[in-house]
């Protein structure tokens, strides 16, 4: 928020900024999975892309600057699923702990065996 | 059917799809779309009222004034009905 | 599982190696992805198969689909008219399932050039062209394209003549945009497939034009 105009950080049209970055990357498997989860959760009627955007905006500018695109997406998807009661915070906490205990790499941890 | 419209200068918190750089600017309706569910309700998991959506065309000179790169260039954006007022 | 890429030499559909995310230290957000996915499956929201199928469907979408649509519009005036009237229906006609996406096709002419941006987030015709490039989501592109679009285009190597009107489309709500670039000179004898090869992703966003033959 920058003063009386009520402008929020994500509303960046017209701001001055540096050159357009030209680098690009292919998405990692875990990022593609995040993308898929959004489509599937909204397809199942749990929330819409509007809910995703609202959560992304409410995460604030620091998140935009410090987290990658799909890191922000998975946080926003989780926020909506918690709000809609798809699972509880306790269930999430327990699951994340179990996932982390499986190994030290994504490959190990994503394999529930 | 709207013709010439002004974008409202509201500045509420929360999720809205009207960019601030267009607020208070005058443009012309390019085409009418929708109805679509109001994103300001959908964003909070609420039942959404159907709303008309307008593609509004602005002259760059009307958006940026003397700072416009080329005043005759145009900018078009989709604005929901409740964010527009007739001029 | 078909999408566990343990082999570092494996290439993505666009011909680049996947980022090495399988063997690096596990991050907090990767843990969350795994946890959210497993909870969604346990709660019956989705299935592991549906996640894999969704990734395959998204990997299959790429700029070649949009290029095929553009090339058809170049050679078939009736299709061009249908595309400009209803982008989603015209794509469906060619077998491209753009899902619930509402597509508006906008045409470049000798007098008008179109460019697309989303200042509020990064809306993109992903169901036709695949996922957007990183620069499309950048602060610089989102901020500057509505304010100094000609300067932005020049950074992409496109200098618009002063007599050409620029139309900037801010994708603020429910519509997605496909720019139909102008057909290059000297292409009268080319096949539809050869024409499609001239249509780049950047030309369909409007930061470029179709390649010369």
XYZ file of N, CA and C in Angstrom, chain B:
261
model
N -26.875 -0.028 -22.835
C -25.543 -0.099 -23.459
C -24.776 1.175 -23.144
N -23.612 0.997 -22.594
C -22.782 2.139 -22.248
C -22.032 2.615 -23.473
N -21.675 3.841 -23.471
C -20.826 4.325 -24.547
C -19.566 4.903 -23.927
N -19.626 6.176 -23.550
C -18.505 6.779 -22.857
C -18.645 6.499 -21.366
N -17.578 6.051 -20.747
C -17.658 5.674 -19.327
C -16.445 6.199 -18.571
N -16.642 6.365 -17.274
C -15.529 6.715 -16.391
C -15.361 5.578 -15.384
N -14.120 5.221 -15.130
C -13.843 4.187 -14.135
C -13.924 4.814 -12.748
N -14.607 4.160 -11.857
C -14.782 4.726 -10.506
C -13.432 4.859 -9.805
N -13.386 5.823 -8.900
C -12.125 6.081 -8.190
C -12.094 5.408 -6.821
N -12.969 4.439 -6.622
C -12.938 3.697 -5.359
C -11.540 3.115 -5.124
N -11.198 2.961 -3.863
C -9.919 2.331 -3.524
C -10.082 1.446 -2.294
N -10.955 0.437 -2.401
C -11.159 -0.430 -1.239
C -9.995 -1.406 -1.086
N -9.827 -1.974 0.099
C -8.876 -3.082 0.230
C -9.527 -4.330 -0.379
N -8.802 -5.412 -0.431
C -9.403 -6.659 -0.904
C -9.196 -6.877 -2.384
N -9.755 -7.996 -2.859
C -9.491 -8.438 -4.224
C -10.415 -7.751 -5.220
N -9.849 -6.911 -6.078
C -10.619 -6.294 -7.156
C -9.817 -6.423 -8.448
N -10.528 -6.378 -9.586
C -9.867 -6.550 -10.881
C -9.822 -5.264 -11.685
N -9.957 -4.146 -11.017
C -9.855 -2.856 -11.702
C -8.505 -2.250 -11.360
N -7.597 -2.161 -12.325
C -6.266 -1.640 -11.982
C -6.324 -0.177 -11.592
N -5.496 0.206 -10.652
C -5.575 1.571 -10.117
C -5.187 2.617 -11.161
N -4.335 2.254 -12.133
C -3.914 3.284 -13.096
C -5.056 3.722 -14.006
N -6.164 2.973 -14.008
C -7.306 3.358 -14.847
C -8.407 4.064 -14.057
N -8.260 4.128 -12.753
C -9.350 4.700 -11.961
C -9.483 6.198 -12.234
N -10.729 6.616 -12.477
C -11.009 8.009 -12.817
C -10.818 8.337 -14.288
N -10.328 7.376 -15.070
C -10.068 7.631 -16.495
C -11.337 7.392 -17.317
N -11.428 8.140 -18.411
C -12.594 8.051 -19.291
C -12.213 7.299 -20.558
N -13.077 6.349 -20.918
C -12.852 5.583 -22.136
C -14.169 5.266 -22.807
N -14.085 4.427 -23.843
C -15.282 4.031 -24.578
C -15.406 2.525 -24.567
N -16.665 2.071 -24.450
C -16.890 0.632 -24.430
C -16.601 0.051 -25.811
N -15.695 -0.911 -25.864
C -15.315 -1.550 -27.131
C -16.240 -2.730 -27.418
N -16.548 -3.514 -26.411
C -17.551 -4.568 -26.541
C -18.023 -4.993 -25.151
N -19.172 -5.622 -25.116
C -19.768 -6.064 -23.862
C -19.638 -7.576 -23.768
N -19.245 -8.051 -22.607
C -19.005 -9.481 -22.391
C -19.770 -9.938 -21.152
N -19.760 -11.240 -20.954
C -20.370 -11.783 -19.743
C -21.817 -12.175 -19.975
N -22.586 -12.349 -18.916
C -22.216 -12.043 -17.533
C -21.254 -13.087 -16.940
N -20.415 -12.591 -16.034
C -19.501 -13.435 -15.275
C -19.754 -13.204 -13.789
N -19.410 -14.205 -12.977
C -19.552 -14.060 -11.533
C -18.639 -12.958 -11.019
N -19.142 -12.187 -10.088
C -18.362 -11.090 -9.519
C -17.112 -11.642 -8.807
N -15.913 -11.312 -9.311
C -14.690 -11.861 -8.702
C -14.477 -11.384 -7.274
N -15.093 -10.257 -6.923
C -14.933 -9.736 -5.564
C -15.671 -10.612 -4.558
N -16.619 -11.426 -5.044
C -17.278 -12.416 -4.189
C -16.610 -13.782 -4.336
N -16.317 -14.167 -5.571
C -15.676 -15.465 -5.807
C -14.367 -15.596 -5.028
N -13.631 -14.497 -4.922
C -12.318 -14.533 -4.268
C -12.420 -14.953 -2.811
N -13.604 -14.755 -2.210
C -13.782 -15.080 -0.790
C -14.680 -16.298 -0.600
N -14.864 -17.068 -1.685
C -15.663 -18.283 -1.577
C -17.148 -18.016 -1.434
N -17.578 -16.821 -1.834
C -18.995 -16.452 -1.692
C -19.752 -16.744 -2.985
N -21.054 -16.886 -2.836
C -21.904 -16.988 -4.024
C -21.773 -15.683 -4.810
N -21.581 -15.809 -6.127
C -21.248 -14.617 -6.907
C -22.422 -14.151 -7.748
N -22.672 -12.865 -7.713
C -23.697 -12.272 -8.580
C -23.160 -12.165 -10.001
N -24.024 -12.448 -11.000
C -23.580 -12.259 -12.389
C -23.469 -10.782 -12.731
N -22.402 -10.449 -13.427
C -22.148 -9.056 -13.777
C -21.756 -8.965 -15.242
N -22.167 -7.874 -15.879
C -21.661 -7.599 -17.221
C -20.204 -7.152 -17.105
N -19.449 -7.494 -18.130
C -18.035 -7.112 -18.191
C -17.845 -6.308 -19.473
N -17.211 -5.172 -19.353
C -17.023 -4.302 -20.515
C -15.549 -4.218 -20.873
N -15.285 -4.349 -22.183
C -13.936 -4.013 -22.646
C -13.961 -2.531 -22.957
N -13.152 -1.791 -22.216
C -13.147 -0.346 -22.370
C -11.841 0.072 -23.036
N -11.982 0.953 -24.028
C -10.805 1.448 -24.757
C -10.481 2.858 -24.302
N -9.229 3.042 -23.919
C -8.756 4.349 -23.460
C -7.675 4.845 -24.415
N -7.643 6.155 -24.636
C -6.506 6.738 -25.345
C -5.345 6.838 -24.364
N -4.158 6.483 -24.801
C -2.997 6.577 -23.911
C -2.844 8.004 -23.370
N -3.186 8.973 -24.211
C -3.091 10.360 -23.771
C -4.057 10.667 -22.625
N -5.202 9.953 -22.592
C -6.160 10.147 -21.507
C -5.741 9.404 -20.240
N -4.927 8.379 -20.402
C -4.475 7.618 -19.231
C -3.243 8.264 -18.603
N -2.294 8.657 -19.434
C -0.996 9.113 -18.904
C -0.746 10.600 -19.107
N -1.664 11.300 -19.761
C -1.476 12.731 -19.964
C -0.216 13.012 -20.763
N 0.512 14.016 -20.309
C 1.697 14.462 -21.041
C 2.800 13.396 -21.048
N 2.696 12.424 -20.130
C 3.724 11.382 -20.066
C 3.522 10.284 -21.103
N 2.391 10.338 -21.829
C 2.113 9.249 -22.771
C 3.206 9.168 -23.835
N 3.582 7.936 -24.156
C 4.615 7.701 -25.162
C 4.147 8.211 -26.527
N 2.893 7.877 -26.863
C 2.257 8.325 -28.103
C 0.769 8.398 -27.785
N 0.224 9.610 -27.628
C -1.127 9.789 -27.084
C -2.216 9.071 -27.868
N -1.997 8.854 -29.175
C -3.025 8.222 -30.013
C -3.045 6.705 -29.850
N -2.036 6.111 -29.259
C -2.098 4.672 -28.988
C -3.223 4.409 -27.989
N -3.683 3.165 -27.948
C -4.819 2.882 -27.078
C -4.518 1.746 -26.115
N -5.280 1.734 -25.047
C -5.192 0.681 -24.056
C -6.594 0.137 -23.827
N -6.718 -1.192 -23.830
C -8.029 -1.782 -23.615
C -7.961 -2.707 -22.417
N -8.987 -2.642 -21.579
C -9.024 -3.471 -20.379
C -10.458 -3.876 -20.109
N -10.603 -4.997 -19.398
C -11.938 -5.479 -19.035
C -12.290 -4.930 -17.656
N -13.420 -4.248 -17.593
C -13.856 -3.631 -16.336
C -15.286 -4.099 -16.039
N -15.513 -4.546 -14.811
C -16.858 -4.981 -14.423
C -17.814 -3.798 -14.295
N -19.094 -4.097 -14.556
C -20.124 -3.058 -14.665
C -20.135 -2.108 -13.473
N -19.998 -2.648 -12.268
C -20.174 -1.783 -11.098
C -19.017 -0.812 -10.884
N -17.936 -0.990 -11.659
C -16.796 -0.079 -11.557
C -16.879 1.049 -12.583
N -17.955 1.090 -13.358
C -18.077 2.103 -14.412
C -19.261 3.010 -14.139
N -19.104 4.273 -14.506
C -20.237 5.192 -14.451
C -20.320 5.902 -15.787
N -21.563 6.207 -16.232
C -21.699 6.897 -17.511
C -21.141 8.313 -17.418
N -20.662 8.806 -18.537
C -20.128 10.174 -18.558
C -21.157 11.082 -19.218
